[in-house]
PDB file of N, CA and C in Angstrom:
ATOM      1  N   UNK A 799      -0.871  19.492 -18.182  1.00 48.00           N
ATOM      2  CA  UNK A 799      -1.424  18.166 -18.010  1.00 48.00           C
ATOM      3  C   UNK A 799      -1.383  17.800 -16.530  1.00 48.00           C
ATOM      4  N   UNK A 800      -2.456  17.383 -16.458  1.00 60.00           N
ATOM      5  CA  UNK A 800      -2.659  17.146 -14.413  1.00 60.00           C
ATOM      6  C   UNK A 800      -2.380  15.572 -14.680  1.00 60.00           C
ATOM      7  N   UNK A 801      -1.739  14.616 -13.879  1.00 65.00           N
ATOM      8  CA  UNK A 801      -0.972  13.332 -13.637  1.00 65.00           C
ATOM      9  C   UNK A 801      -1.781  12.748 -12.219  1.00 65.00           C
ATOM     10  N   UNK A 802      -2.922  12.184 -12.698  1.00 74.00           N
ATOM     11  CA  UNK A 802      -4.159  12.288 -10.770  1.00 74.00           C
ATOM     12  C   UNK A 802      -3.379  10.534 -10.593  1.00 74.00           C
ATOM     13  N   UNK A 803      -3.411   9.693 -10.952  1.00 76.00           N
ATOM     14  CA  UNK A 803      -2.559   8.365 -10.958  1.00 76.00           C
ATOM     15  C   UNK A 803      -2.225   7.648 -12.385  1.00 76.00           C
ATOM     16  N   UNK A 804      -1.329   6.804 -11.565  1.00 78.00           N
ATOM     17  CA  UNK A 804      -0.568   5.745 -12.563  1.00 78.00           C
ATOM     18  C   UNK A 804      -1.335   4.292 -12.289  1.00 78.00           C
ATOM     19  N   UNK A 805      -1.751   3.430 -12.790  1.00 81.00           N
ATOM     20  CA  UNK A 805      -2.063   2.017 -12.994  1.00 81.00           C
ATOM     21  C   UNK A 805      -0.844   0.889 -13.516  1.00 81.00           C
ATOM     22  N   UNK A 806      -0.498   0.768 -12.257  1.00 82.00           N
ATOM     23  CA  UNK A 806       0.955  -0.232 -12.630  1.00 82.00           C
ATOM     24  C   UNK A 806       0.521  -1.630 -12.779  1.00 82.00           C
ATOM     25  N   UNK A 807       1.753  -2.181 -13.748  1.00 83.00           N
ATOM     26  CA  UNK A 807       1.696  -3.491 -14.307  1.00 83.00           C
ATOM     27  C   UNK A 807       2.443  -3.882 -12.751  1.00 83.00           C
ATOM     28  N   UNK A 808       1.429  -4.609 -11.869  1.00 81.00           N
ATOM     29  CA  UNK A 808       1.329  -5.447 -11.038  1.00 81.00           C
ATOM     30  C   UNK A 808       2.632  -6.242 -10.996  1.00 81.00           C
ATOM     31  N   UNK A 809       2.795  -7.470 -11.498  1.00 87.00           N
ATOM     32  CA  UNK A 809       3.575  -8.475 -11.772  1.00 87.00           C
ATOM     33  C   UNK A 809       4.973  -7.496 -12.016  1.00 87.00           C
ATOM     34  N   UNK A 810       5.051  -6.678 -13.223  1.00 87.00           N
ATOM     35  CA  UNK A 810       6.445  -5.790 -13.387  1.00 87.00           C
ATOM     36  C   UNK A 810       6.843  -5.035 -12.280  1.00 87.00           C
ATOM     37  N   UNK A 811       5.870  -4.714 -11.370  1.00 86.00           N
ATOM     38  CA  UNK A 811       6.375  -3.527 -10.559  1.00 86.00           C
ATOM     39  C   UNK A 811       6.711  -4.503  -9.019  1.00 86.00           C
ATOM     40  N   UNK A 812       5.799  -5.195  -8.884  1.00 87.00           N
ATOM     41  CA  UNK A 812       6.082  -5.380  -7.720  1.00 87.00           C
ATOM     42  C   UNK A 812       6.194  -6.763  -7.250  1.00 87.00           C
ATOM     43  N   UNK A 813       5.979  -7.639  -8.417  1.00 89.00           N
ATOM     44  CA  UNK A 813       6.398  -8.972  -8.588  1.00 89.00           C
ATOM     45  C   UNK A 813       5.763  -9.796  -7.348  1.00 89.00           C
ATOM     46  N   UNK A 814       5.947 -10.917  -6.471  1.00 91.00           N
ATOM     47  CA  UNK A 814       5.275 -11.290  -5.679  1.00 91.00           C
ATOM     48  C   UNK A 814       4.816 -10.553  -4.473  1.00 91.00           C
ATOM     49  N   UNK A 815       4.291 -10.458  -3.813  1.00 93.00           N
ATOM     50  CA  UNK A 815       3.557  -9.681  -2.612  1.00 93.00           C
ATOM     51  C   UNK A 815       3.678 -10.730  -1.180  1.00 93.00           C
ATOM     52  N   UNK A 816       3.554 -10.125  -0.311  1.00 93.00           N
ATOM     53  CA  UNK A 816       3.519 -10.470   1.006  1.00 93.00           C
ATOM     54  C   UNK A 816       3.239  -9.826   2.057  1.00 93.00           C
ATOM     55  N   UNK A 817       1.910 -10.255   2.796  1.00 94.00           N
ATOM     56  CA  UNK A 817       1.739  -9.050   3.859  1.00 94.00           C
ATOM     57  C   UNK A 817       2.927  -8.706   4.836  1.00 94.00           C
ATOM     58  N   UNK A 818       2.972  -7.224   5.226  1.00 91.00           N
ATOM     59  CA  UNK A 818       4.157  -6.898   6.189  1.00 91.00           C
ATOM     60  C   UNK A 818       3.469  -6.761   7.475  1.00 91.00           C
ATOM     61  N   UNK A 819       3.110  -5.633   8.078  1.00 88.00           N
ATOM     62  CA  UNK A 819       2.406  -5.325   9.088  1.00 88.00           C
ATOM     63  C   UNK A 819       1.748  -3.936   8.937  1.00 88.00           C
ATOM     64  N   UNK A 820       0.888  -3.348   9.807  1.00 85.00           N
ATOM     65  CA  UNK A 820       0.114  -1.731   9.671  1.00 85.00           C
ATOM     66  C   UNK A 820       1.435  -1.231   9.641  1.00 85.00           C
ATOM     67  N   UNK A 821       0.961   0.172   9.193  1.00 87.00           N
ATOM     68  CA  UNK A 821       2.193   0.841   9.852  1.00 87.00           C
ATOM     69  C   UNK A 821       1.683   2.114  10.198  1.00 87.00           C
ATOM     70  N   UNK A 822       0.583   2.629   9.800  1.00 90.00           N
ATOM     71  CA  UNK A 822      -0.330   3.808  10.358  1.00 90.00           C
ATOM     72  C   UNK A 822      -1.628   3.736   9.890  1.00 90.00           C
ATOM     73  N   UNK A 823      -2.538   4.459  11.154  1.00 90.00           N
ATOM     74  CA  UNK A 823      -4.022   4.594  10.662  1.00 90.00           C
ATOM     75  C   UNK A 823      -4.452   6.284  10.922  1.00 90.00           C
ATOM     76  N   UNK A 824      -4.427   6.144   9.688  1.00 89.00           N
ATOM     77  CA  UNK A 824      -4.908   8.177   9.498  1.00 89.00           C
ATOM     78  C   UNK A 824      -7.181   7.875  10.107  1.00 89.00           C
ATOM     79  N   UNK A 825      -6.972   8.917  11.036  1.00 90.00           N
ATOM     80  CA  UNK A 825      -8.335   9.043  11.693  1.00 90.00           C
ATOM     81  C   UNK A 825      -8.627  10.619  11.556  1.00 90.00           C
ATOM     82  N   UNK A 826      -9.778  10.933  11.289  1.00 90.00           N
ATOM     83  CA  UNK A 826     -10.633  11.924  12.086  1.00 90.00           C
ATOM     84  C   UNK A 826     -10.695  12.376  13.586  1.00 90.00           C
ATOM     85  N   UNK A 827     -10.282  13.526  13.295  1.00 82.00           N
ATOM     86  CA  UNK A 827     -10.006  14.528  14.564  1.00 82.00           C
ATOM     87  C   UNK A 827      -8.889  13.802  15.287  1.00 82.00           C
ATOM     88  N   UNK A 828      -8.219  13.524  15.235  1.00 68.00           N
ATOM     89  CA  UNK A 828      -7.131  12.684  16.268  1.00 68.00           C
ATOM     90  C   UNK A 828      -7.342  11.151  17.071  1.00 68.00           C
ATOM     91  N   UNK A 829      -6.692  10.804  17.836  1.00 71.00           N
ATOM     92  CA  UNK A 829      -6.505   9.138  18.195  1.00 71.00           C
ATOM     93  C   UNK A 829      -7.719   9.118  18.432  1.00 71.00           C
ATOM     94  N   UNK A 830      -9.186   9.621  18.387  1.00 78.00           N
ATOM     95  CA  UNK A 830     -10.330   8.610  19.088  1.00 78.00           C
ATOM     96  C   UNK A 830     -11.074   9.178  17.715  1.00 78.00           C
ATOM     97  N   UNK A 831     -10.588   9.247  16.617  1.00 85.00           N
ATOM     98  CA  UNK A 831     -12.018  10.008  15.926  1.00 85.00           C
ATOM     99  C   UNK A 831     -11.875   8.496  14.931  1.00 85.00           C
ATOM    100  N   UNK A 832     -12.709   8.608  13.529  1.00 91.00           N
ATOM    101  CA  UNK A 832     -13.235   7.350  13.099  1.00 91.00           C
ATOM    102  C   UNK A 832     -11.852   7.152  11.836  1.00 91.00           C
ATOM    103  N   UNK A 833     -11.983   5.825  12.018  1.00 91.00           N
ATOM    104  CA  UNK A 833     -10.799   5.450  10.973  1.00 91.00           C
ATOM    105  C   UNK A 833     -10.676   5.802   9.871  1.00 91.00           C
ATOM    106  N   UNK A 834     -10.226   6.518   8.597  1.00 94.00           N
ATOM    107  CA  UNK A 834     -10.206   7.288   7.523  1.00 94.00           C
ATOM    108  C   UNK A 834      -9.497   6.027   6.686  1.00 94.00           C
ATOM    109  N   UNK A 835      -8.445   5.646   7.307  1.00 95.00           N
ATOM    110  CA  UNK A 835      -7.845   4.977   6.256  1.00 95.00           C
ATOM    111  C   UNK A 835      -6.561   4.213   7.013  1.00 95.00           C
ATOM    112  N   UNK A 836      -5.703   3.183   6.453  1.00 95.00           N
ATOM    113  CA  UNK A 836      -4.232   2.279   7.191  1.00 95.00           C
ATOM    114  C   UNK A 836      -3.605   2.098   5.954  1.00 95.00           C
ATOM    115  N   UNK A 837      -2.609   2.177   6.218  1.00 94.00           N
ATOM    116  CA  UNK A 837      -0.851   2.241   5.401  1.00 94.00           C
ATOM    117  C   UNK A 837      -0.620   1.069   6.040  1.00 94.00           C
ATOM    118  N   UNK A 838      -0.266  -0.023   5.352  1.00 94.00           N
ATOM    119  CA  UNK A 838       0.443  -1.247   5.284  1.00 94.00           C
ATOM    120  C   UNK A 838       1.623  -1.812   4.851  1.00 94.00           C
ATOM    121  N   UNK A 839       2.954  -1.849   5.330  1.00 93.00           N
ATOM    122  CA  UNK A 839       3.896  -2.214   5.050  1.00 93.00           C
ATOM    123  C   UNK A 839       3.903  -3.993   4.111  1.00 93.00           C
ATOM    124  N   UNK A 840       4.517  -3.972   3.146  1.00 93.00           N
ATOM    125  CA  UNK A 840       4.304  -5.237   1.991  1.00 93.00           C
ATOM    126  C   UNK A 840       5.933  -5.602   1.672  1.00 93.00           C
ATOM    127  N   UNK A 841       6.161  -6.894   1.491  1.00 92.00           N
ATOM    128  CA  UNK A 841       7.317  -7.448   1.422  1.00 92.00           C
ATOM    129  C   UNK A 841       7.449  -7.753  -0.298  1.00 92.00           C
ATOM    130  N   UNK A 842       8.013  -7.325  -1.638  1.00 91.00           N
ATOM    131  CA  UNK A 842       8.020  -7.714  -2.653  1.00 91.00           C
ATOM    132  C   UNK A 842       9.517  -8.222  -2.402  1.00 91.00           C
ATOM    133  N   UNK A 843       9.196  -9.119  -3.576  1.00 89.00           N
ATOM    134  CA  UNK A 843      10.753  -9.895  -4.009  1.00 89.00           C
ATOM    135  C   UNK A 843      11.216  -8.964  -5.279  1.00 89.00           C
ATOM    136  N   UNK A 844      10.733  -8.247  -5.526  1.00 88.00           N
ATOM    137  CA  UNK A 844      11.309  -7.151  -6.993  1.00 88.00           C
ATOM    138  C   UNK A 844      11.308  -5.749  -6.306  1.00 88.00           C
ATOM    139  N   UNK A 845      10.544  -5.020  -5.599  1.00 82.00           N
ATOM    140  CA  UNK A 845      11.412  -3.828  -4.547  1.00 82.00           C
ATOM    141  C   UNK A 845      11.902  -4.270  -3.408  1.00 82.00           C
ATOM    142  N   UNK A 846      12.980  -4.822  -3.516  1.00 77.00           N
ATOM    143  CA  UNK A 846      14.098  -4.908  -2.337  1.00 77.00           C
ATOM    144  C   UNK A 846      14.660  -3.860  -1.626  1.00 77.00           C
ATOM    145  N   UNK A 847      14.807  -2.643  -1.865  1.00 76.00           N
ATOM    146  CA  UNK A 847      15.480  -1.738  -1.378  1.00 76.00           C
ATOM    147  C   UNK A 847      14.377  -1.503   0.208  1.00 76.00           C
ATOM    148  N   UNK A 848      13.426  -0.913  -0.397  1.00 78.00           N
ATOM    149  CA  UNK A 848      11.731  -0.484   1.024  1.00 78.00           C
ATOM    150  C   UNK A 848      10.933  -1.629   0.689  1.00 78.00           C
ATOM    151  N   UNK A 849      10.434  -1.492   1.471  1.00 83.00           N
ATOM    152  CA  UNK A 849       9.197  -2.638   1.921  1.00 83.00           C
ATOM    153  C   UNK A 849       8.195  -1.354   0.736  1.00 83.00           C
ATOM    154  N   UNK A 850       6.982  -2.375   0.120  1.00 89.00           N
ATOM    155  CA  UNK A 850       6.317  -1.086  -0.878  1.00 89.00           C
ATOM    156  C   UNK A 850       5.143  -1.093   0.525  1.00 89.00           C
ATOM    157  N   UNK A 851       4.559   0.322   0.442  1.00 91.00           N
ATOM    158  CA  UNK A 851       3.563   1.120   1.543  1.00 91.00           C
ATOM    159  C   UNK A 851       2.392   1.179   0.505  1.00 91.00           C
ATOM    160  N   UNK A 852       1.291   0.453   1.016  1.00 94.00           N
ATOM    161  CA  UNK A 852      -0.109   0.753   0.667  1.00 94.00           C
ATOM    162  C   UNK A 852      -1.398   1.188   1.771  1.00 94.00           C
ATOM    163  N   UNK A 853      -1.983   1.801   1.198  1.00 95.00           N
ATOM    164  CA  UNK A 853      -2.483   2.307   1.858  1.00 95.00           C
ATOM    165  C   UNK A 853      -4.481   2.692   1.630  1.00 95.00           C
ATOM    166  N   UNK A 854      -4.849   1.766   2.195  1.00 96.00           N
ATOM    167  CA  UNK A 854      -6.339   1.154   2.039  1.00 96.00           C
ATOM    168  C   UNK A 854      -7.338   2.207   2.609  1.00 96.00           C
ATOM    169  N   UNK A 855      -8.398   2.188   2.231  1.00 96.00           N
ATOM    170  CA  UNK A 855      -9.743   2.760   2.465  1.00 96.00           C
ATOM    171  C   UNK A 855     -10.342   2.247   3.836  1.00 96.00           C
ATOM    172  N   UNK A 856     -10.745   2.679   4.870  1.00 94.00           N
ATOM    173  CA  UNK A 856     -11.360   2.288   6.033  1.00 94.00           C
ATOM    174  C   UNK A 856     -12.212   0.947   5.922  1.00 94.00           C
ATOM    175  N   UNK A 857     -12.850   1.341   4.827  1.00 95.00           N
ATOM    176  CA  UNK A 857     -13.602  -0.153   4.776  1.00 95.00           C
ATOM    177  C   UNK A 857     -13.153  -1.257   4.069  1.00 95.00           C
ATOM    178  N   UNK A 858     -12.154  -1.224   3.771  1.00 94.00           N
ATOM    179  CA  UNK A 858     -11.396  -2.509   3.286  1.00 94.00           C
ATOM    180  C   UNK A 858     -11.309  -3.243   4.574  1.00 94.00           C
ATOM    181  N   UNK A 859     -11.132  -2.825   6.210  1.00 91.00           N
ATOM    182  CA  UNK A 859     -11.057  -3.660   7.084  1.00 91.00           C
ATOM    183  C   UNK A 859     -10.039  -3.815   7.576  1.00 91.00           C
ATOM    184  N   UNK A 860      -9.694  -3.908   8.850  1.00 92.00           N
ATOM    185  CA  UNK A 860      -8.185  -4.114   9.649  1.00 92.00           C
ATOM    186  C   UNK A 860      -7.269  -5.389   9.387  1.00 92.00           C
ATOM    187  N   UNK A 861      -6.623  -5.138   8.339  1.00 91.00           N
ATOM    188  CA  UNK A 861      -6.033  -6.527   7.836  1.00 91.00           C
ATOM    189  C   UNK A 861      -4.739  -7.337   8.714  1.00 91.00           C
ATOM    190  N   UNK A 862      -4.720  -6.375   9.402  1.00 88.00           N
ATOM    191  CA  UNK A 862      -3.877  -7.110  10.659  1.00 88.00           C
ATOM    192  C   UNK A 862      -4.716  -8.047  11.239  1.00 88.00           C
ATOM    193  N   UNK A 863      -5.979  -8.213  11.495  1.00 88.00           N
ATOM    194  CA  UNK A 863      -6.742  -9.177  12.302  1.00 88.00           C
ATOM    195  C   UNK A 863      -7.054 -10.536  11.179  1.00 88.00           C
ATOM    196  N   UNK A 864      -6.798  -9.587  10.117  1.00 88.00           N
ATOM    197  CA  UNK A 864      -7.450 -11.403   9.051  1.00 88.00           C
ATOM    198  C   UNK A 864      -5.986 -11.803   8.861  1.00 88.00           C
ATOM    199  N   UNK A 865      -5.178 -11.026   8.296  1.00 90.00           N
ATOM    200  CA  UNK A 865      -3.967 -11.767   7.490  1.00 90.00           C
ATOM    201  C   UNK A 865      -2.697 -11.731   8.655  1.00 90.00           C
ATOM    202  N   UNK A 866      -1.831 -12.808   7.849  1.00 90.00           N
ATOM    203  CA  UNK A 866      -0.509 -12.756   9.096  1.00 90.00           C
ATOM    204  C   UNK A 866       0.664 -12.628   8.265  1.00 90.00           C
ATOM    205  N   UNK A 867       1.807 -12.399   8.977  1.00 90.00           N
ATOM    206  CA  UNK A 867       2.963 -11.700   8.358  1.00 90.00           C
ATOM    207  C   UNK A 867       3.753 -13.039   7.633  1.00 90.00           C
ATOM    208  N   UNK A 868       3.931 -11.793   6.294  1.00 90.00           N
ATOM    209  CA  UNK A 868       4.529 -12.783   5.083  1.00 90.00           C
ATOM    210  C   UNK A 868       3.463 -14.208   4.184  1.00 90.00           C
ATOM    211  N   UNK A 869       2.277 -13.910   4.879  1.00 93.00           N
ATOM    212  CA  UNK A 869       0.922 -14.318   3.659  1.00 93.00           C
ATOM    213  C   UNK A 869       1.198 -13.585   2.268  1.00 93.00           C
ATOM    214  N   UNK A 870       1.028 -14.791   0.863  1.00 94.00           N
ATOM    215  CA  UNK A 870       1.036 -14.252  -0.108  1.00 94.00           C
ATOM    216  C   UNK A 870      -0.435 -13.343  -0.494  1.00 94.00           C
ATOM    217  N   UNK A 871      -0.224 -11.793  -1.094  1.00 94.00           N
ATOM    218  CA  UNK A 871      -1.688 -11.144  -1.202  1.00 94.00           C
ATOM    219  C   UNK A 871      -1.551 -10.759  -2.902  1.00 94.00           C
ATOM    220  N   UNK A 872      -2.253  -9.929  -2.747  1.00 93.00           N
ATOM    221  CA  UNK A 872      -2.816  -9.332  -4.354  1.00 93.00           C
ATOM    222  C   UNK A 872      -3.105  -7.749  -3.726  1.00 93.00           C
ATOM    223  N   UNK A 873      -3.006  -6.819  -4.478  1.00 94.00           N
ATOM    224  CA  UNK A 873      -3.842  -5.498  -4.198  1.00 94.00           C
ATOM    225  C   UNK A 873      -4.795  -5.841  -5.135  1.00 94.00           C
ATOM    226  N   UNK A 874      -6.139  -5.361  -4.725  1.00 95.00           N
ATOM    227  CA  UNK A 874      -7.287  -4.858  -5.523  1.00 95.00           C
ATOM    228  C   UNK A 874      -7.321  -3.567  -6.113  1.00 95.00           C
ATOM    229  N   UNK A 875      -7.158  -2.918  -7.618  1.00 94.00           N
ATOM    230  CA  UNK A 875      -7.379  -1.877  -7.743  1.00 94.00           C
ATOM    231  C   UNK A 875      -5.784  -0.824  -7.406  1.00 94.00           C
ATOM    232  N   UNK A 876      -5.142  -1.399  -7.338  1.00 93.00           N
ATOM    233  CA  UNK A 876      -4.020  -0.644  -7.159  1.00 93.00           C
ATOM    234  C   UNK A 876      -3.945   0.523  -8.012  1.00 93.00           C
ATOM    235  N   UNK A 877      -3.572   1.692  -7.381  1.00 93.00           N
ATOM    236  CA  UNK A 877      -2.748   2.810  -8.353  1.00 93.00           C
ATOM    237  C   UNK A 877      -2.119   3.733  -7.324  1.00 93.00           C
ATOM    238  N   UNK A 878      -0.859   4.595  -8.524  1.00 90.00           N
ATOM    239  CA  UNK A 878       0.434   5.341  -7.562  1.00 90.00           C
ATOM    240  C   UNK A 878       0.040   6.317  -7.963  1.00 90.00           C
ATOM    241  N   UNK A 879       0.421   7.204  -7.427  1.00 89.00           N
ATOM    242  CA  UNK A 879       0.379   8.949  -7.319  1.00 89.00           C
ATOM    243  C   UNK A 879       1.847   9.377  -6.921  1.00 89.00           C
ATOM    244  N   UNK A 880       2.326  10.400  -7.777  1.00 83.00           N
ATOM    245  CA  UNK A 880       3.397  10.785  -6.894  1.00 83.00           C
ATOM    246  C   UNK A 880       3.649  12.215  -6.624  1.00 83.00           C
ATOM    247  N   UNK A 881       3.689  12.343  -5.167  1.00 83.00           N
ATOM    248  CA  UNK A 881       3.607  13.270  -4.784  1.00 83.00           C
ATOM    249  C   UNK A 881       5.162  14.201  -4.555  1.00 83.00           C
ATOM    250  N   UNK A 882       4.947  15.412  -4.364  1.00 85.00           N
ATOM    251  CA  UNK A 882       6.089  16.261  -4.923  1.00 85.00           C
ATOM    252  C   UNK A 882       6.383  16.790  -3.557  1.00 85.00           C
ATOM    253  N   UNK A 883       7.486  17.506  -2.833  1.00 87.00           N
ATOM    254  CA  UNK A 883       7.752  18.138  -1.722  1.00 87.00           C
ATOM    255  C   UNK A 883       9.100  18.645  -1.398  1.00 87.00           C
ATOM    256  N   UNK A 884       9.387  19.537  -1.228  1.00 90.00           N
ATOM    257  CA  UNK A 884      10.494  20.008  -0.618  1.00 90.00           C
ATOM    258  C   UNK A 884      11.185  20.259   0.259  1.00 90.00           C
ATOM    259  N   UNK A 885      12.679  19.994   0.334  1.00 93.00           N
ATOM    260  CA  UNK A 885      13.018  20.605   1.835  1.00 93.00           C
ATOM    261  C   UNK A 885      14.224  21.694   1.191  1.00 93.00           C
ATOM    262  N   UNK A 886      14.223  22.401   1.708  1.00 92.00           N
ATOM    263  CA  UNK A 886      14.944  23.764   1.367  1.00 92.00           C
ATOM    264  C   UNK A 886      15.408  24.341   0.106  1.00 92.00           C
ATOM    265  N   UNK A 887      16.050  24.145  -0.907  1.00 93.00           N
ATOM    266  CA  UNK A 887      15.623  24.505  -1.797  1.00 93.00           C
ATOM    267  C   UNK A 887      15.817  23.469  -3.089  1.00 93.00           C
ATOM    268  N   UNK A 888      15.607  22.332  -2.445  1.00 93.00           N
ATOM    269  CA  UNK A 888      15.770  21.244  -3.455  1.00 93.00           C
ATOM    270  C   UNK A 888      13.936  20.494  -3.171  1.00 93.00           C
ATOM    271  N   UNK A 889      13.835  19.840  -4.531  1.00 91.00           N
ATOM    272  CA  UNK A 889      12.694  19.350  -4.588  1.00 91.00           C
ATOM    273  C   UNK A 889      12.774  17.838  -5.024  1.00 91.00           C
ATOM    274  N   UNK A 890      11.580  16.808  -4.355  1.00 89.00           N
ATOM    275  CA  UNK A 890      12.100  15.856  -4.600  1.00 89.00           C
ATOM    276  C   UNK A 890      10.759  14.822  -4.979  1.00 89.00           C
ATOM    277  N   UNK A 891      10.071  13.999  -5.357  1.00 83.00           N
ATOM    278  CA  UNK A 891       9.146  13.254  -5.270  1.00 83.00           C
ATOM    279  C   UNK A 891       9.158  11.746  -4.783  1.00 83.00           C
ATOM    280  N   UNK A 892       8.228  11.417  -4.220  1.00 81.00           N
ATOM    281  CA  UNK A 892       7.963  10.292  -3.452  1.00 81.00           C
ATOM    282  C   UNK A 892       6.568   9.925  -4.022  1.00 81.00           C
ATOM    283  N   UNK A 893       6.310   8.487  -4.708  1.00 83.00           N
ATOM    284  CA  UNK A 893       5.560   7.303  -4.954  1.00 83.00           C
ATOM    285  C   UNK A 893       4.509   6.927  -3.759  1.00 83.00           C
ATOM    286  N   UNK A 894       3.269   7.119  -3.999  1.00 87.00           N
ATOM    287  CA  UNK A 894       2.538   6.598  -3.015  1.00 87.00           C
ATOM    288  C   UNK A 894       1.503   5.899  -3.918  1.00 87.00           C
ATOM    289  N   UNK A 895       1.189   4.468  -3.162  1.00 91.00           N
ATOM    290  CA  UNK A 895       0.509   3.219  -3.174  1.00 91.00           C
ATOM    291  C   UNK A 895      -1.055   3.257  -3.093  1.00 91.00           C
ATOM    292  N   UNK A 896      -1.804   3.476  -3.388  1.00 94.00           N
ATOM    293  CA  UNK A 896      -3.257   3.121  -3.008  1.00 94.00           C
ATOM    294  C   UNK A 896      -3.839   1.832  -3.516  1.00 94.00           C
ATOM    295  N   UNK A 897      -5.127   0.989  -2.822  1.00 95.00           N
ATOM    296  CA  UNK A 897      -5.738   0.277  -3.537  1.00 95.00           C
ATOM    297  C   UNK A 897      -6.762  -0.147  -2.668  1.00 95.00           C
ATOM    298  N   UNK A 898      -8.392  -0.703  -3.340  1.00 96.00           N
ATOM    299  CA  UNK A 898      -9.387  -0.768  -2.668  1.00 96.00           C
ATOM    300  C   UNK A 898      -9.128  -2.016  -1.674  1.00 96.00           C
ATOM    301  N   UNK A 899      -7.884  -2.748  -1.451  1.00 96.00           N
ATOM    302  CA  UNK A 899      -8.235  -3.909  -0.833  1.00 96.00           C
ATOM    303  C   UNK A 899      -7.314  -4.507  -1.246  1.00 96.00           C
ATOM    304  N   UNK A 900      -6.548  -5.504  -0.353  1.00 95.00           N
ATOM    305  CA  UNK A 900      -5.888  -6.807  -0.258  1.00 95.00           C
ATOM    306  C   UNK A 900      -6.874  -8.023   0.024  1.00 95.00           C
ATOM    307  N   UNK A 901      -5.870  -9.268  -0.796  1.00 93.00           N
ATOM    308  CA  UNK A 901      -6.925 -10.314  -1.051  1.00 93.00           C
ATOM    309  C   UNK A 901      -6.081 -11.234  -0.766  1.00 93.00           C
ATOM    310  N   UNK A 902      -6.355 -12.022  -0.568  1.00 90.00           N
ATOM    311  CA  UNK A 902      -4.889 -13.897  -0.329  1.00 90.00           C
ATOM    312  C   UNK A 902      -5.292 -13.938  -1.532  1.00 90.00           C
ATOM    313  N   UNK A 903      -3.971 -14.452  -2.033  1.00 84.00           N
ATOM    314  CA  UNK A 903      -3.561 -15.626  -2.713  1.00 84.00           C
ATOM    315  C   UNK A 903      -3.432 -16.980  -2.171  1.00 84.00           C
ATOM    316  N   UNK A 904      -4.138 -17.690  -3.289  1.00 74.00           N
ATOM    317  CA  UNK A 904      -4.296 -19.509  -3.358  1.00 74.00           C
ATOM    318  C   UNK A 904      -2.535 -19.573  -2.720  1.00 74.00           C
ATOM    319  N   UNK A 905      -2.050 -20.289  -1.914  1.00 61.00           N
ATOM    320  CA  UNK A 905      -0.903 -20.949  -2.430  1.00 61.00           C
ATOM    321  C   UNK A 905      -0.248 -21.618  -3.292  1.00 61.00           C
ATOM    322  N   UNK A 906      -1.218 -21.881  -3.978  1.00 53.00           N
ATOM    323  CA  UNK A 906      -1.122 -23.150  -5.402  1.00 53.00           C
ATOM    324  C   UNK A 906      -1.264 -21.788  -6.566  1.00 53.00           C
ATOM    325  N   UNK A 907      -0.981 -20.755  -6.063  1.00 46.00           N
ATOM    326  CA  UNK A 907      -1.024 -20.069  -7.511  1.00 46.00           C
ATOM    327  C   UNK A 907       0.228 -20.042  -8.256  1.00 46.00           C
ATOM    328  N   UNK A 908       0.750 -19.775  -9.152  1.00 47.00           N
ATOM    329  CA  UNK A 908       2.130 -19.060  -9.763  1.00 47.00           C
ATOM    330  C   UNK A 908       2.095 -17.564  -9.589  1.00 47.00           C
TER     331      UNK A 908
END
């Protein structure tokens, strides 16, 4: 059975949201080639331990220029993948974030 993503219950997993800041932009051919994609650091009140890492599609847009740190958001389309890797002869997996887009939240929402 191939496992391509997970579709998480939003609210259970990651409970309120808050923008953090970029934290990388994967490009083509190196620092001058075209933007591929940005990893965004996110503040939940239910994963306390890491900040949760998402990581958007080029054309979702540089959300550092619209949104500011600790704005309540939403992911659009969210889903995890988890990817598998090793270092010597132990193996270990790590959770990665995707989604088509961050959105504000109303302040007046619940």
């Amino acid at each position: 059975m191939e496992l391509k993503y997970v579709i998480p219950k939003v609210k259970e997993t990651f409970g309120t949201l808050y923008f953090g800041s970029e934290k990388t932009e994967l490009r083509e051919r190196g620092r001058n080639g075209k933007v591929i994609s940005r990893t965004y650091n996110l503040f939940s009140d239910v994963q306390r331990a890491d900040d949760v890492e998402v990581t958007l599609p080029a054309e979702a847009g540089d959300k550092e220029k619209t949104l500011t740190t600790e704005q309540r958001i939403e992911l659009v389309n969210p889903k995890i993948t988890a990817v598998g890797y090793r270092i010597g002869e132990q193996a270990f997996v790590r959770y990665a974030c995707y989604a088509d887009d961050i959105k504000v939240l109303n302040t007046h929402t619940k």
